[in-house]
Short mmCIF file of C-alpha atoms in Angstrom, two decimals:
data_model
loop_
_atom_site.label_atom_id
_atom_site.label_comp_id
_atom_site.label_asym_id
_atom_site.label_seq_id
_atom_site.Cartn_x
_atom_site.Cartn_y
_atom_site.Cartn_z
CA MET A 8 -95.02 -13.34 42.77
CA LYS A 9 -91.22 -13.08 42.57
CA TYR A 10 -91.18 -10.63 39.53
CA ARG A 11 -94.15 -8.38 42.27
CA ALA A 12 -90.58 -8.56 44.83
CA ILE A 13 -88.37 -7.43 42.39
CA SER A 14 -90.81 -4.45 41.09
CA LEU A 15 -91.75 -4.03 44.34
CA VAL A 16 -88.11 -3.39 45.31
CA ILE A 17 -87.35 -1.29 41.77
CA ILE A 18 -90.66 0.79 42.67
CA LEU A 19 -88.67 1.93 46.28
CA TRP A 20 -85.10 2.01 44.51
CA PHE A 21 -86.62 4.61 42.25
CA VAL A 22 -88.33 6.65 45.67
CA THR A 23 -84.58 6.35 47.03
CA CYS A 24 -83.37 7.57 44.52
CA SER A 25 -85.77 10.84 43.58
CA VAL A 26 -85.96 11.21 47.62
CA PHE A 27 -81.34 11.72 47.15
CA LEU A 28 -81.68 14.09 43.97
CA PHE A 29 -84.34 16.12 46.21
CA MET A 30 -82.20 16.05 49.08
CA ASN A 31 -79.30 17.66 46.95
CA MET A 32 -81.61 20.35 44.99
CA PRO A 33 -80.51 23.49 47.37
CA PHE A 34 -82.03 25.37 44.70
CA ILE A 35 -85.58 24.10 45.41
CA TYR A 36 -85.33 24.91 48.75
CA THR A 37 -83.77 28.81 48.23
CA SER A 38 -86.35 28.96 45.47
CA VAL A 39 -89.97 28.19 48.24
CA VAL A 40 -87.55 30.27 51.43
CA HIS A 41 -88.01 32.99 48.72
CA VAL A 42 -91.13 32.38 46.93
CA LEU A 43 -92.01 32.18 51.40
CA ASN A 44 -90.61 35.11 52.26
CA VAL A 45 -88.85 32.42 55.01
CA GLN A 46 -86.57 35.11 56.35
CA HIS A 47 -88.72 37.66 57.16
CA ASP A 48 -90.52 34.97 59.43
CA ILE A 49 -87.21 33.78 61.60
CA LYS A 50 -84.99 37.08 61.05
CA MET A 51 -82.36 36.08 58.67
CA SER A 52 -80.82 36.86 55.85
CA SER A 53 -81.38 34.26 52.66
CA GLU A 54 -77.44 33.36 53.09
CA GLN A 55 -78.02 32.23 56.74
CA ILE A 56 -80.99 30.91 56.00
CA SER A 57 -78.98 28.52 53.00
CA ASP A 58 -75.77 28.19 55.19
CA ASN A 59 -78.04 26.57 57.48
CA TYR A 60 -80.23 24.22 55.45
CA LEU A 61 -76.83 23.09 53.37
CA LEU A 62 -75.04 22.11 57.70
CA ILE A 63 -78.22 20.35 58.42
CA ILE A 64 -78.57 18.13 54.79
CA ARG A 65 -75.03 17.60 55.32
CA TYR A 66 -75.49 16.32 59.09
CA LEU A 67 -78.44 14.41 57.57
CA GLN A 68 -76.36 12.97 55.31
CA SER A 69 -72.96 11.85 57.03
CA PHE A 70 -71.83 8.77 58.97
CA PHE A 71 -68.95 11.19 60.20
CA ILE A 72 -70.69 14.21 61.39
CA SER A 73 -72.36 13.32 65.09
CA ASN A 74 -73.31 16.66 66.05
CA MET A 75 -75.89 19.03 63.56
CA GLN A 76 -74.55 22.32 63.29
CA THR A 77 -76.85 25.50 63.09
CA THR A 78 -76.45 28.87 64.35
CA LEU A 79 -80.06 28.69 65.33
CA PRO A 80 -80.94 27.38 69.21
CA ILE A 81 -82.22 24.27 69.14
CA ASN A 82 -82.35 21.89 72.72
CA ASN A 83 -82.95 18.36 73.31
CA VAL A 84 -86.24 17.82 71.45
CA VAL A 85 -84.56 18.76 67.99
CA ARG A 86 -81.80 16.62 68.49
CA ILE A 87 -83.33 13.40 68.86
CA HIS A 88 -85.86 14.18 66.28
CA PHE A 89 -82.77 15.66 63.54
CA GLY A 90 -81.09 12.22 64.70
CA ASP A 91 -84.44 10.05 63.56
CA VAL A 92 -84.64 11.57 60.97
CA ARG A 93 -80.78 11.30 59.83
CA LYS A 94 -80.95 7.21 60.27
CA LEU A 95 -84.19 7.13 57.44
CA ILE A 96 -81.72 9.63 55.10
CA LEU A 97 -78.92 7.30 56.06
CA ILE A 98 -80.58 4.16 55.41
CA ASN A 99 -82.28 5.40 52.02
CA ASN A 100 -79.52 6.59 50.94
CA LEU A 101 -77.86 3.44 51.74
CA PHE A 102 -80.59 0.88 50.41
CA MET A 103 -80.18 3.56 47.47
CA VAL A 104 -76.22 2.82 47.26
CA VAL A 105 -76.15 -1.21 47.57
CA MET A 106 -79.21 -1.78 44.77
CA THR A 107 -77.94 0.52 42.01
CA PRO A 108 -75.50 -2.23 40.99
CA LEU A 109 -77.73 -5.00 41.65
CA VAL A 110 -81.06 -3.42 39.95
CA ILE A 111 -78.80 -2.51 36.90
CA LYS A 112 -77.46 -5.75 36.76
CA LEU A 113 -81.14 -8.14 37.40
CA LEU A 114 -82.49 -5.90 34.71
CA ILE A 115 -79.57 -6.75 32.23
CA LYS A 116 -79.43 -9.96 32.93
CA LEU A 117 -83.65 -10.56 32.74
CA ARG A 118 -82.69 -8.69 29.03
CA LYS A 119 -80.42 -10.62 28.22
CA ASN A 120 -82.57 -14.06 29.24
CA ARG A 121 -85.67 -12.32 27.10
CA LEU A 122 -87.65 -12.18 30.57
CA LEU A 123 -87.90 -8.19 30.83
CA TRP A 124 -91.37 -8.89 30.21
CA LEU A 125 -92.64 -10.97 33.52
CA LEU A 126 -91.73 -7.59 34.66
CA LYS A 127 -94.01 -5.76 33.36
CA SER A 128 -97.56 -7.21 34.66
CA ALA A 129 -96.03 -6.33 38.54
CA LEU A 130 -94.00 -3.36 37.79
CA LYS A 131 -97.39 -1.92 37.09
CA GLN A 132 -99.23 -3.07 39.76
CA ILE A 133 -97.38 -1.51 42.19
CA TYR A 134 -96.82 1.40 40.56
CA SER A 135 -100.27 1.18 40.95
CA CYS A 136 -100.40 1.58 44.06
CA PHE A 137 -97.76 4.44 44.43
CA VAL A 138 -100.00 6.16 42.31
CA PHE A 139 -103.31 5.62 45.12
CA ILE A 140 -101.32 6.38 47.97
CA ALA A 141 -99.76 9.73 45.95
CA VAL A 142 -103.23 10.95 45.49
CA PHE A 143 -104.38 10.14 48.97
CA ALA A 144 -101.46 12.07 49.98
CA LEU A 145 -101.59 14.92 47.59
CA ILE A 146 -105.58 15.19 48.20
CA ASP A 147 -105.09 16.22 52.18
CA PHE A 148 -101.51 16.77 52.07
CA ASN A 149 -101.18 18.36 56.13
CA ASP A 150 -103.17 14.68 57.42
CA ALA A 151 -100.74 12.63 54.99
CA PHE A 152 -98.00 14.15 56.33
CA ILE A 153 -99.43 13.38 60.37
CA PHE A 154 -99.63 9.83 59.61
CA PHE A 155 -96.50 9.07 57.58
CA HIS A 156 -94.86 10.66 60.94
CA LYS A 157 -97.41 8.54 63.18
CA ILE A 158 -96.02 5.41 61.11
CA LEU A 159 -92.25 6.81 61.06
CA PHE A 160 -91.41 8.14 64.63
CA ARG A 161 -92.45 6.42 67.31
CA ASN A 162 -92.26 9.84 69.66
CA ASN A 163 -93.48 13.04 69.44
CA ASP A 164 -90.45 14.53 69.56
CA TRP A 165 -91.64 15.24 65.86
CA ILE A 166 -94.37 18.09 67.11
CA PHE A 167 -92.25 21.60 67.49
CA ASN A 168 -93.08 25.03 69.08
CA ALA A 169 -92.32 27.80 66.43
CA LYS A 170 -91.13 30.26 69.38
CA LYS A 171 -89.34 26.91 71.66
CA GLU A 172 -87.42 25.51 68.41
CA PRO A 173 -87.40 28.13 66.19
CA ILE A 174 -85.78 25.82 63.70
CA ILE A 175 -88.66 24.07 62.16
CA LEU A 176 -89.14 27.98 61.02
CA LEU A 177 -86.77 26.62 57.91
CA PHE A 178 -88.25 24.31 56.69
CA PRO A 179 -92.18 25.17 56.51
CA ASP A 180 -94.95 22.33 55.13
CA GLN A 181 -94.86 23.55 51.06
CA TYR A 182 -91.60 22.75 50.83
CA PHE A 183 -92.20 19.08 52.49
CA MET A 184 -95.11 19.01 49.75
CA ILE A 185 -92.83 19.93 46.40
CA GLY A 186 -90.49 17.31 47.90
CA PHE A 187 -93.43 14.72 47.98
CA ILE A 188 -94.56 15.84 44.12
CA PHE A 189 -90.90 16.03 43.32
CA ILE A 190 -89.97 12.42 44.30
CA PHE A 191 -94.01 11.01 42.26
CA ILE A 192 -92.96 12.72 39.35
CA PHE A 193 -89.44 11.62 39.27
CA VAL A 194 -90.56 8.20 40.29
CA THR A 195 -92.96 8.47 37.40
CA VAL A 196 -90.34 9.37 35.11
CA PHE A 197 -88.34 6.16 36.34
CA TYR A 198 -91.02 4.13 36.15
CA LEU A 199 -92.12 5.00 32.13
CA ILE A 200 -88.16 5.28 31.39
CA LEU A 201 -87.94 1.16 32.45
CA LEU A 202 -91.73 0.52 30.99
CA ARG A 203 -90.27 1.86 27.95
CA PHE A 204 -86.71 -0.57 28.33
CA ILE A 205 -89.00 -2.98 28.40
CA ASN A 206 -91.52 -2.87 25.87
CA GLU A 207 -88.49 -1.87 23.98
CA SER A 208 -86.35 -5.76 24.53
CA MET A 209 -89.90 -6.84 23.38
CA GLN A 210 -89.28 -6.11 19.93
#
């Protein structure tokens, strides 16, 4: 049970690192915008869209920026929802920062004591659960996207009307799908690297 808990924390750490990486790779966003021709739908240039995205990302990740800045009109619904998203992102980043030295220190300690092998089975179980959730989400991403929103947010402020809240056009569904695939791939890469690290320590 102890090593399952440790493995769960490690997989969650992988997820938070992946979320952080995805949010701080703006070229992915600009590529999606270009392919989907979002600038045509929102009547803004690619540069303006990119600037707005960066402003929003800075707001979502900063403890010191209290107001979201954007050239698009925003109402109270937008402020509330992005405020809720900001809390989740800050928790994500805080968890990543706190757990990074702790996880590394724990793995080094287990390797030194030749106990890393105890994580192998538990890690496979937790990762298998992660894969199951990922496959479920990818099979029907729209329903999964709505389901996760209902779990994460206790209100309906995440339901935007493009006419009243045009900011939603900045974030097409395909962007979130690519983000989910990105997270899945990076968690898998991190998992395989750790698995190799464990296997080498057993030799």
